[in-house]
Coordinates of C-alpha atoms in Angstrom, one line a residue:
M6 CA -30.6 5.6 17.7
C7 CA -30.9 6.5 13.8
K8 CA -31.0 2.8 11.6
P9 CA -27.4 2.4 10.1
L10 CA -26.3 2.9 13.8
L11 CA -28.9 0.3 15.2
L12 CA -28.0 -2.4 12.2
A13 CA -24.6 -2.1 13.4
A14 CA -25.4 -2.5 17.3
V15 CA -27.7 -5.3 17.1
A16 CA -24.7 -6.9 14.8
A17 CA -22.6 -6.3 17.0
V18 CA -24.7 -7.9 19.6
S19 CA -25.3 -11.1 17.5
L20 CA -21.3 -11.7 17.0
A21 CA -20.8 -11.4 20.7
A22 CA -23.6 -14.0 21.4
S23 CA -22.6 -16.4 18.6
L24 CA -18.7 -16.3 20.0
A25 CA -20.6 -16.3 24.0
A26 CA -22.3 -19.2 22.7
G27 CA -19.3 -21.2 21.5
G28 CA -20.9 -22.4 19.1
A29 CA -19.1 -23.6 15.2
S30 CA -19.3 -20.4 14.5
A31 CA -17.1 -19.0 16.9
R32 CA -13.6 -17.5 16.4
D33 CA -10.9 -16.9 18.8
Q34 CA -8.5 -16.1 16.5
I35 CA -7.8 -12.1 14.7
R36 CA -8.2 -13.1 11.2
I37 CA -6.3 -9.7 9.0
V38 CA -6.8 -9.6 4.6
G39 CA -4.7 -6.9 2.3
S40 CA -2.0 -5.2 1.8
S41 CA 1.1 -7.0 0.2
T42 CA 3.4 -4.2 1.6
V43 CA 2.0 -4.3 5.2
Y44 CA 1.7 -8.0 5.3
P45 CA 5.3 -8.4 7.0
F46 CA 4.4 -5.9 9.3
A47 CA 1.8 -7.4 10.6
I48 CA 3.0 -10.3 10.4
A49 CA 6.0 -9.4 12.9
V50 CA 3.1 -8.1 15.2
A51 CA 1.0 -11.1 14.7
E52 CA 4.0 -12.9 16.2
D53 CA 4.9 -10.9 19.0
F54 CA 1.1 -10.9 20.1
G55 CA 1.5 -14.8 20.0
R56 CA 4.4 -14.5 22.2
S57 CA 3.2 -12.3 24.7
T58 CA -0.6 -12.7 25.1
G59 CA -2.4 -15.7 26.1
F60 CA -4.6 -15.5 22.4
Q61 CA -3.5 -17.0 19.5
T62 CA -1.7 -15.9 16.4
P63 CA -3.6 -14.0 14.0
A64 CA -3.9 -15.2 10.9
V65 CA -2.8 -12.8 8.2
E66 CA -3.2 -13.2 4.4
S67 CA -2.2 -11.3 2.0
T68 CA -4.7 -10.3 -0.8
G69 CA -3.7 -7.1 -2.2
S70 CA -5.0 -3.8 -0.4
G71 CA -8.4 -3.6 -2.9
G72 CA -8.8 -6.9 -2.7
G73 CA -8.7 -6.8 1.5
L74 CA -10.8 -3.9 1.8
K75 CA -13.4 -5.8 -0.2
L76 CA -13.1 -9.1 1.9
F77 CA -13.6 -6.3 4.6
C78 CA -16.5 -4.7 3.9
E79 CA -18.8 -7.7 3.3
G80 CA -20.5 -7.5 6.5
I81 CA -19.6 -7.9 10.1
G82 CA -19.4 -11.6 12.0
V83 CA -17.1 -14.5 12.5
G84 CA -17.0 -15.3 8.8
T85 CA -15.6 -11.5 7.6
P86 CA -11.8 -10.4 8.7
D87 CA -11.3 -7.9 11.3
I88 CA -8.6 -6.3 10.2
A89 CA -7.7 -5.1 6.6
N90 CA -3.9 -3.9 6.0
A91 CA -3.6 -1.0 3.3
S92 CA -0.9 0.8 1.4
R93 CA -3.5 3.7 0.9
P94 CA -6.3 5.4 2.6
I95 CA -9.5 3.6 2.1
K96 CA -11.7 5.7 -0.5
T97 CA -15.3 6.8 0.2
S98 CA -16.7 4.0 -2.1
E99 CA -15.3 1.4 0.2
I100 CA -16.3 3.4 2.9
E101 CA -19.6 3.0 1.1
L102 CA -19.6 -0.7 0.5
C103 CA -18.6 -1.3 4.4
E104 CA -21.8 0.5 5.0
A105 CA -24.3 -0.7 2.7
N106 CA -23.1 -4.5 4.4
G107 CA -23.5 -2.9 7.9
V108 CA -20.0 -2.3 8.3
F109 CA -20.4 1.0 10.5
G110 CA -17.4 1.6 12.3
I111 CA -14.3 1.9 10.4
V112 CA -11.4 2.7 13.2
E113 CA -8.5 3.7 11.0
V114 CA -5.1 3.2 11.8
K115 CA -2.1 4.6 10.6
I116 CA 1.0 2.6 11.3
G117 CA 3.9 4.4 9.1
F118 CA 5.4 5.1 5.9
D119 CA 7.1 3.3 3.1
G120 CA 8.6 4.5 -0.4
I121 CA 7.5 3.4 -3.5
V122 CA 10.7 1.6 -5.6
L123 CA 11.9 1.0 -9.0
A124 CA 14.5 -1.9 -8.1
N125 CA 16.8 -4.1 -10.2
A126 CA 18.9 -6.6 -10.0
V127 CA 22.6 -5.5 -7.7
Q128 CA 24.9 -7.1 -10.8
S129 CA 23.4 -4.7 -13.5
P130 CA 23.8 -0.5 -13.7
V131 CA 21.4 1.7 -11.8
Y132 CA 18.9 3.0 -13.7
D133 CA 18.7 6.9 -12.6
L134 CA 15.3 7.8 -13.3
T135 CA 13.2 11.1 -13.5
K136 CA 8.8 10.6 -12.9
E137 CA 8.9 12.3 -17.0
Q138 CA 10.6 9.2 -18.1
I139 CA 9.0 6.4 -15.7
F140 CA 5.9 8.1 -17.1
L141 CA 6.6 7.8 -21.0
A142 CA 8.3 4.5 -20.1
L143 CA 5.0 3.4 -18.8
A144 CA 2.1 5.0 -19.9
K145 CA -0.1 3.4 -22.6
N146 CA -0.5 6.3 -24.7
P147 CA 2.5 8.9 -23.7
P148 CA 2.7 12.1 -26.3
K149 CA 6.0 12.4 -28.7
D150 CA 6.1 15.1 -31.6
G151 CA 2.9 16.8 -29.8
A152 CA 0.7 13.5 -30.6
L153 CA -0.6 10.7 -27.8
L154 CA 0.7 7.7 -29.5
A155 CA 0.4 4.0 -28.6
N156 CA 3.3 3.6 -26.5
P157 CA 6.5 3.3 -29.1
Y158 CA 9.3 2.7 -26.6
T159 CA 10.7 -0.7 -26.7
R160 CA 14.1 0.2 -24.7
W161 CA 15.1 2.9 -22.3
N162 CA 17.7 4.5 -24.1
E163 CA 14.7 5.6 -26.8
I164 CA 13.4 7.6 -24.2
D165 CA 16.7 9.4 -22.8
G166 CA 20.4 8.6 -24.4
N167 CA 21.4 8.3 -21.2
L168 CA 19.6 5.4 -20.4
P169 CA 20.5 1.8 -20.8
A170 CA 19.8 0.4 -24.3
H171 CA 18.2 -2.7 -22.7
K172 CA 14.5 -3.3 -23.2
I173 CA 11.9 -1.8 -21.2
E174 CA 10.4 -4.8 -18.5
V175 CA 9.0 -3.6 -15.7
Y176 CA 7.4 -6.2 -13.5
G177 CA 4.6 -4.2 -11.1
P178 CA 1.4 -5.0 -9.1
P179 CA -1.8 -5.4 -10.4
P180 CA -4.6 -3.3 -10.8
T181 CA -6.3 -4.5 -7.2
S182 CA -2.9 -3.4 -5.3
G183 CA -2.4 -0.1 -3.1
T184 CA 1.0 -0.2 -4.2
R185 CA -0.6 0.4 -7.5
D186 CA -2.8 3.0 -6.9
A187 CA -0.3 4.8 -5.0
F188 CA 2.5 4.6 -8.0
V189 CA 0.2 5.9 -10.8
E190 CA -0.9 9.0 -8.3
L191 CA 2.2 9.8 -7.0
V192 CA 4.5 9.3 -10.7
M193 CA 1.9 9.2 -13.4
E194 CA -0.3 11.3 -12.9
E195 CA 2.0 13.8 -11.2
A196 CA 4.4 13.3 -14.2
C197 CA 1.7 14.0 -16.7
Q198 CA 0.8 17.2 -16.0
S199 CA 4.5 18.8 -17.0
F200 CA 3.6 17.6 -20.9
E201 CA 2.0 20.4 -22.7
V202 CA -0.9 18.4 -24.2
Y203 CA -2.1 17.4 -20.4
E204 CA -3.4 21.2 -20.4
A205 CA -5.4 21.2 -23.6
M206 CA -7.5 17.7 -21.9
T207 CA -10.8 17.3 -20.6
K208 CA -11.0 15.9 -16.8
A209 CA -12.0 12.6 -18.4
G210 CA -9.1 12.6 -21.0
R211 CA -7.0 13.5 -18.4
K212 CA -7.5 10.8 -16.2
A213 CA -6.9 8.3 -19.1
F214 CA -4.0 9.9 -20.3
C215 CA -2.5 10.2 -17.0
A216 CA -3.4 6.9 -15.1
E217 CA -3.7 4.4 -18.1
I218 CA -0.3 2.0 -17.8
R219 CA 0.4 0.0 -20.9
E220 CA -0.7 -3.7 -21.9
D221 CA 1.7 -4.5 -24.7
G222 CA 3.9 -6.6 -22.1
A223 CA 6.6 -4.0 -21.0
F224 CA 4.8 -4.0 -18.1
I225 CA 4.3 -7.1 -16.7
E226 CA 1.8 -8.3 -13.6
A227 CA 3.3 -9.9 -11.0
G228 CA 0.4 -10.5 -8.5
E229 CA 0.3 -9.5 -5.2
N230 CA 3.6 -11.4 -4.1
D231 CA 6.5 -8.5 -3.7
N232 CA 8.9 -11.9 -2.9
L233 CA 8.4 -12.8 -6.6
I234 CA 9.3 -9.7 -8.1
V235 CA 12.3 -9.6 -6.3
Q236 CA 12.8 -12.9 -7.3
K237 CA 12.9 -12.4 -10.9
L238 CA 14.4 -9.8 -10.7
A239 CA 17.5 -12.0 -9.5
A240 CA 16.5 -14.0 -12.5
N241 CA 16.5 -11.6 -15.2
P242 CA 19.1 -8.8 -14.6
N243 CA 17.5 -6.2 -17.7
A244 CA 14.1 -5.7 -15.4
L245 CA 12.9 -3.9 -13.3
G246 CA 10.2 -3.5 -10.6
I247 CA 8.2 -1.7 -8.6
F248 CA 7.4 -2.8 -5.1
G249 CA 7.5 -1.3 -1.3
F250 CA 11.2 -0.4 0.4
S251 CA 10.7 -2.4 2.8
F252 CA 11.6 -5.3 0.2
L253 CA 14.6 -3.7 -0.9
D254 CA 15.9 -3.2 2.6
R255 CA 16.0 -6.8 2.8
N256 CA 16.7 -7.8 0.0
A257 CA 19.7 -5.1 -0.7
D258 CA 22.0 -8.4 -0.9
R259 CA 19.9 -9.0 -4.3
V260 CA 18.2 -6.0 -5.9
Q261 CA 19.3 -2.1 -5.9
G262 CA 16.5 1.0 -5.5
S263 CA 16.9 3.4 -8.5
P264 CA 17.2 7.0 -7.7
V265 CA 14.2 9.2 -9.0
D266 CA 14.3 12.7 -9.5
G267 CA 18.0 12.7 -8.6
V268 CA 16.8 11.2 -4.8
A269 CA 17.7 7.5 -3.9
P270 CA 15.4 5.6 -2.3
T271 CA 17.2 5.2 1.1
F272 CA 15.3 5.1 5.0
E273 CA 16.8 8.3 5.5
N274 CA 15.1 9.9 2.1
I275 CA 12.3 8.8 2.9
A276 CA 11.5 9.4 6.4
D277 CA 12.5 13.1 6.0
G278 CA 10.4 13.6 3.0
A279 CA 12.7 13.9 0.4
Y280 CA 12.4 10.6 -1.6
P281 CA 9.1 12.3 -4.0
V282 CA 7.5 8.5 -4.1
S283 CA 6.1 7.8 -0.8
R284 CA 3.2 7.0 1.0
S285 CA 1.3 6.2 4.5
L286 CA 0.5 3.1 5.5
F287 CA -3.1 1.9 7.2
F288 CA -4.8 -0.3 8.9
Y289 CA -8.7 -1.3 9.1
V290 CA -10.7 -2.4 12.1
K291 CA -13.9 -3.1 12.7
K292 CA -15.3 -1.8 15.6
A293 CA -18.3 -4.1 15.8
H294 CA -15.8 -6.8 16.3
I295 CA -13.8 -5.4 19.7
G296 CA -14.7 -7.1 22.6
A297 CA -15.7 -9.9 20.2
I298 CA -13.1 -11.3 19.2
P299 CA -10.6 -12.3 21.7
G300 CA -7.2 -9.8 21.8
L301 CA -8.8 -7.8 18.7
D302 CA -7.7 -4.6 20.9
R303 CA -4.7 -5.4 22.7
Y304 CA -3.4 -7.0 18.7
V305 CA -4.5 -2.6 18.5
E306 CA -2.5 -2.0 21.4
I307 CA 0.8 -3.6 19.9
F308 CA 0.9 -2.3 17.0
T309 CA 0.8 1.1 18.1
G310 CA 2.7 0.9 20.9
D311 CA 6.8 2.2 20.6
A312 CA 8.1 -0.8 21.1
A313 CA 6.8 -2.0 17.6
T314 CA 5.8 1.6 15.4
G315 CA 8.8 3.6 17.4
P316 CA 12.1 4.9 15.4
N317 CA 13.4 1.9 17.7
G318 CA 10.6 -0.5 17.3
F319 CA 10.8 -3.8 16.0
L320 CA 9.4 -2.9 12.5
A321 CA 11.7 -0.3 12.1
D322 CA 14.3 -3.2 11.6
R323 CA 11.9 -4.5 8.9
G324 CA 12.1 -1.5 6.9
L325 CA 8.8 0.5 8.5
I326 CA 9.8 4.5 8.1
P327 CA 8.3 5.5 11.7
L328 CA 6.0 8.5 12.1
P329 CA 6.9 11.9 13.7
E330 CA 6.6 11.4 17.6
G331 CA 3.7 13.6 17.6
E332 CA 1.3 12.3 15.3
R333 CA 2.4 8.6 16.5
K334 CA 0.9 9.9 20.1
T335 CA -1.8 10.6 18.3
V336 CA -2.6 7.3 16.3
R337 CA -2.4 5.8 19.5
E338 CA -4.5 7.7 21.1
N339 CA -7.3 8.1 18.5
A340 CA -6.9 4.1 17.8
T341 CA -6.9 3.5 21.6
A342 CA -10.4 5.6 21.7
L343 CA -11.6 3.6 18.8
K344 CA -12.2 6.5 16.6
T345 CA -13.6 6.0 13.3
V346 CA -12.4 6.8 9.9
K347 CA -15.5 9.4 9.3
E348 CA -14.6 10.8 12.9
L349 CA -11.1 11.4 11.8
R350 CA -11.9 12.8 8.4
N351 CA -14.5 15.2 9.5
R352 CA -12.4 16.3 12.0
G353 CA -9.4 17.3 9.7
N354 CA -6.4 14.7 11.9

């Protein structure tokens, strides 16, 4: 057995022995951290798990995808989380961090899709935006008249006369958020390629140009609590907020979504791929904790079942966009077999 696998096996045996001994370090409750977008879905599954099994309801904490995976990768054992929710795939650098701390078996479970929306209060005009307009509003150094400048735009109608004359105020997630990562990738990095200055840039120059968000107060980091952004929009009708579709869906009486590139952020448009700002949602499980933390395998089984993530499942009622039937079946089979993220990526699944 190679050294990494040997270390993982020894740690897993130690964890199981600790729990079996019933010592002070033992834990009989699943601990889950991570994405604020996945959080409401995980809470719903945790509550169903607590009602339908003889196990304790899992403890779920919203820390952001990056923050949750950092905690997840601290090691294995009762002092570390069993599951990390993520609104983006785990990064190679995060897998390497996990392995450096003895976490070698990381089981990846894809649960469905979500859209990233720009929303505002229902009493305000609807913003009909393009990715390029969003980029110009939020980029740190957008192009203007052929030059890259510290963002000169203070009002939306300065970008396009058809947009409202409101001050640019956008509440959004911090850098530790998977929603922020996905927004940068799907909106900022795609939009920046449409500007002529992009072609003349170096790779490093493109990264800075495309990904850096302005820091002059027009973009306001609102933390990992998307419910807080909804509250701020209700109180400030001129502002926009960035968060997952599920929060828009649950707060339709208070906020409305902005069409992007002419497509509205609806359940149907995200499900069929028409809405251009959508992403996959995941959770990651420590293989070493299966069989050691009571009920962990059963939690995975419930989460991947049709009653939860199917088209008529209880998570669809909360805004989750289900995977196609064939992919959902494959995900369930891989999760049951505890296929690791490395196995899945190596096989191209």
